[in-house]
Amino acid sequence: MGRASNSFTSYVGHALEVNFDKVDVPEASLWIAVLCRAVLDACKGPPHLDMSRRANKSHKSQYNFNRDQARHFFLNGGAHFRNVCEMAGRNPLYVQNKIRKI
């Protein structure tokens, strides 16, 4: 007996034909988003807050803290930075060099 022309493999191809370099893994997308958020925290400008209001002082302090922590994360590297880059599928040295240029 032959194979039917509408078999499952005719729709999706054989497993050996899958190019795993182009497959988007959801976990990798998550870790790329973590790196993007850290870049935004490290490089964005200060918030435009009316500092005459008492409630905004804590926001500015939180912004400064987040900015300093993100810069430390990128510039000093460390095990956490290498792990995040590895899980995102990125080269840690390349990421550090790009952030230093920014």
mmCIF file with all atom_site columns, N, CA and C in Angstrom, residues 26-51:
data_model
loop_
_atom_site.group_PDB
_atom_site.id
_atom_site.type_symbol
_atom_site.label_atom_id
_atom_site.label_alt_id
_atom_site.label_comp_id
_atom_site.label_asym_id
_atom_site.label_entity_id
_atom_site.label_seq_id
_atom_site.pdbx_PDB_ins_code
_atom_site.Cartn_x
_atom_site.Cartn_y
_atom_site.Cartn_z
_atom_site.occupancy
_atom_site.B_iso_or_equiv
_atom_site.pdbx_formal_charge
_atom_site.auth_seq_id
_atom_site.auth_comp_id
_atom_site.auth_asym_id
_atom_site.auth_atom_id
_atom_site.pdbx_PDB_model_num
ATOM 1  N N  . PRO A 1 26 ? 9.551  29.795 23.159 1.00 0.00 ? 26 PRO A N  1
ATOM 2  C CA . PRO A 1 26 ? 8.943  30.813 24.023 1.00 0.00 ? 26 PRO A CA 1
ATOM 3  C C  . PRO A 1 26 ? 9.842  31.247 25.183 1.00 0.00 ? 26 PRO A C  1
ATOM 4  N N  . GLU A 1 27 ? 10.603 30.325 25.729 1.00 0.00 ? 27 GLU A N  1
ATOM 5  C CA . GLU A 1 27 ? 11.484 30.681 26.840 1.00 0.00 ? 27 GLU A CA 1
ATOM 6  C C  . GLU A 1 27 ? 12.573 31.643 26.381 1.00 0.00 ? 27 GLU A C  1
ATOM 7  N N  . ALA A 1 28 ? 13.089 31.447 25.168 1.00 0.00 ? 28 ALA A N  1
ATOM 8  C CA . ALA A 1 28 ? 14.109 32.363 24.648 1.00 0.00 ? 28 ALA A CA 1
ATOM 9  C C  . ALA A 1 28 ? 13.510 33.754 24.460 1.00 0.00 ? 28 ALA A C  1
ATOM 10 N N  . SER A 1 29 ? 12.271 33.817 23.992 1.00 0.00 ? 29 SER A N  1
ATOM 11 C CA . SER A 1 29 ? 11.601 35.112 23.838 1.00 0.00 ? 29 SER A CA 1
ATOM 12 C C  . SER A 1 29 ? 11.439 35.808 25.179 1.00 0.00 ? 29 SER A C  1
ATOM 13 N N  . LEU A 1 30 ? 11.161 35.046 26.218 1.00 0.00 ? 30 LEU A N  1
ATOM 14 C CA . LEU A 1 30 ? 11.040 35.614 27.555 1.00 0.00 ? 30 LEU A CA 1
ATOM 15 C C  . LEU A 1 30 ? 12.360 36.233 28.002 1.00 0.00 ? 30 LEU A C  1
ATOM 16 N N  . TRP A 1 31 ? 13.460 35.522 27.819 1.00 0.00 ? 31 TRP A N  1
ATOM 17 C CA . TRP A 1 31 ? 14.757 36.024 28.264 1.00 0.00 ? 31 TRP A CA 1
ATOM 18 C C  . TRP A 1 31 ? 15.251 37.177 27.401 1.00 0.00 ? 31 TRP A C  1
ATOM 19 N N  . ILE A 1 32 ? 14.857 37.208 26.131 1.00 0.00 ? 32 ILE A N  1
ATOM 20 C CA . ILE A 1 32 ? 15.162 38.369 25.291 1.00 0.00 ? 32 ILE A CA 1
ATOM 21 C C  . ILE A 1 32 ? 14.414 39.584 25.816 1.00 0.00 ? 32 ILE A C  1
ATOM 22 N N  . ALA A 1 33 ? 13.180 39.393 26.247 1.00 0.00 ? 33 ALA A N  1
ATOM 23 C CA . ALA A 1 33 ? 12.405 40.485 26.831 1.00 0.00 ? 33 ALA A CA 1
ATOM 24 C C  . ALA A 1 33 ? 13.044 40.981 28.127 1.00 0.00 ? 33 ALA A C  1
ATOM 25 N N  . VAL A 1 34 ? 13.622 40.075 28.909 1.00 0.00 ? 34 VAL A N  1
ATOM 26 C CA . VAL A 1 34 ? 14.327 40.477 30.140 1.00 0.00 ? 34 VAL A CA 1
ATOM 27 C C  . VAL A 1 34 ? 15.515 41.358 29.787 1.00 0.00 ? 34 VAL A C  1
ATOM 28 N N  . LEU A 1 35 ? 16.283 40.959 28.766 1.00 0.00 ? 35 LEU A N  1
ATOM 29 C CA . LEU A 1 35 ? 17.425 41.778 28.337 1.00 0.00 ? 35 LEU A CA 1
ATOM 30 C C  . LEU A 1 35 ? 16.959 43.135 27.816 1.00 0.00 ? 35 LEU A C  1
ATOM 31 N N  . CYS A 1 36 ? 15.881 43.156 27.061 1.00 0.00 ? 36 CYS A N  1
ATOM 32 C CA . CYS A 1 36 ? 15.352 44.427 26.534 1.00 0.00 ? 36 CYS A CA 1
ATOM 33 C C  . CYS A 1 36 ? 14.925 45.351 27.657 1.00 0.00 ? 36 CYS A C  1
ATOM 34 N N  . ARG A 1 37 ? 14.267 44.797 28.666 1.00 0.00 ? 37 ARG A N  1
ATOM 35 C CA . ARG A 1 37 ? 13.843 45.613 29.802 1.00 0.00 ? 37 ARG A CA 1
ATOM 36 C C  . ARG A 1 37 ? 15.049 46.191 30.544 1.00 0.00 ? 37 ARG A C  1
ATOM 37 N N  . ALA A 1 38 ? 16.101 45.382 30.686 1.00 0.00 ? 38 ALA A N  1
ATOM 38 C CA . ALA A 1 38 ? 17.307 45.864 31.353 1.00 0.00 ? 38 ALA A CA 1
ATOM 39 C C  . ALA A 1 38 ? 17.970 46.967 30.536 1.00 0.00 ? 38 ALA A C  1
ATOM 40 N N  . VAL A 1 39 ? 17.954 46.849 29.207 1.00 0.00 ? 39 VAL A N  1
ATOM 41 C CA . VAL A 1 39 ? 18.514 47.905 28.350 1.00 0.00 ? 39 VAL A CA 1
ATOM 42 C C  . VAL A 1 39 ? 17.719 49.184 28.518 1.00 0.00 ? 39 VAL A C  1
ATOM 43 N N  . LEU A 1 40 ? 16.400 49.076 28.534 1.00 0.00 ? 40 LEU A N  1
ATOM 44 C CA . LEU A 1 40 ? 15.571 50.267 28.738 1.00 0.00 ? 40 LEU A CA 1
ATOM 45 C C  . LEU A 1 40 ? 15.853 50.911 30.091 1.00 0.00 ? 40 LEU A C  1
ATOM 46 N N  . ASP A 1 41 ? 15.966 50.099 31.125 1.00 0.00 ? 41 ASP A N  1
ATOM 47 C CA . ASP A 1 41 ? 16.257 50.644 32.453 1.00 0.00 ? 41 ASP A CA 1
ATOM 48 C C  . ASP A 1 41 ? 17.622 51.318 32.485 1.00 0.00 ? 41 ASP A C  1
ATOM 49 N N  . ALA A 1 42 ? 18.594 50.761 31.776 1.00 0.00 ? 42 ALA A N  1
ATOM 50 C CA . ALA A 1 42 ? 19.961 51.300 31.808 1.00 0.00 ? 42 ALA A CA 1
ATOM 51 C C  . ALA A 1 42 ? 20.103 52.564 30.975 1.00 0.00 ? 42 ALA A C  1
ATOM 52 N N  . CYS A 1 43 ? 19.340 52.687 29.895 1.00 0.00 ? 43 CYS A N  1
ATOM 53 C CA . CYS A 1 43 ? 19.604 53.747 28.919 1.00 0.00 ? 43 CYS A CA 1
ATOM 54 C C  . CYS A 1 43 ? 18.555 54.843 28.816 1.00 0.00 ? 43 CYS A C  1
ATOM 55 N N  . LYS A 1 44 ? 17.370 54.613 29.343 1.00 0.00 ? 44 LYS A N  1
ATOM 56 C CA . LYS A 1 44 ? 16.335 55.632 29.173 1.00 0.00 ? 44 LYS A CA 1
ATOM 57 C C  . LYS A 1 44 ? 16.618 56.840 30.056 1.00 0.00 ? 44 LYS A C  1
ATOM 58 N N  . GLY A 1 45 ? 16.064 57.951 29.657 1.00 0.00 ? 45 GLY A N  1
ATOM 59 C CA . GLY A 1 45 ? 16.246 59.171 30.414 1.00 0.00 ? 45 GLY A CA 1
ATOM 60 C C  . GLY A 1 45 ? 15.383 59.205 31.655 1.00 0.00 ? 45 GLY A C  1
ATOM 61 N N  . PRO A 1 46 ? 15.611 60.212 32.486 1.00 0.00 ? 46 PRO A N  1
ATOM 62 C CA . PRO A 1 46 ? 14.817 60.297 33.723 1.00 0.00 ? 46 PRO A CA 1
ATOM 63 C C  . PRO A 1 46 ? 13.362 60.619 33.421 1.00 0.00 ? 46 PRO A C  1
ATOM 64 N N  . PRO A 1 47 ? 12.480 60.204 34.300 1.00 0.00 ? 47 PRO A N  1
ATOM 65 C CA . PRO A 1 47 ? 11.061 60.508 34.089 1.00 0.00 ? 47 PRO A CA 1
ATOM 66 C C  . PRO A 1 47 ? 10.803 61.997 34.259 1.00 0.00 ? 47 PRO A C  1
ATOM 67 N N  . HIS A 1 48 ? 9.829  62.492 33.544 1.00 0.00 ? 48 HIS A N  1
ATOM 68 C CA . HIS A 1 48 ? 9.450  63.901 33.656 1.00 0.00 ? 48 HIS A CA 1
ATOM 69 C C  . HIS A 1 48 ? 8.432  64.021 34.780 1.00 0.00 ? 48 HIS A C  1
ATOM 70 N N  . LEU A 1 49 ? 8.948  64.294 35.958 1.00 0.00 ? 49 LEU A N  1
ATOM 71 C CA . LEU A 1 49 ? 8.086  64.368 37.134 1.00 0.00 ? 49 LEU A CA 1
ATOM 72 C C  . LEU A 1 49 ? 8.142  65.762 37.725 1.00 0.00 ? 49 LEU A C  1
ATOM 73 N N  . ASP A 1 50 ? 7.037  66.171 38.264 1.00 0.00 ? 50 ASP A N  1
ATOM 74 C CA . ASP A 1 50 ? 6.970  67.429 38.995 1.00 0.00 ? 50 ASP A CA 1
ATOM 75 C C  . ASP A 1 50 ? 7.526  67.167 40.392 1.00 0.00 ? 50 ASP A C  1
ATOM 76 N N  . MET A 1 51 ? 8.762  67.586 40.626 1.00 0.00 ? 51 MET A N  1
ATOM 77 C CA . MET A 1 51 ? 9.427  67.266 41.891 1.00 0.00 ? 51 MET A CA 1
ATOM 78 C C  . MET A 1 51 ? 8.926  68.119 43.053 1.00 0.00 ? 51 MET A C  1
#
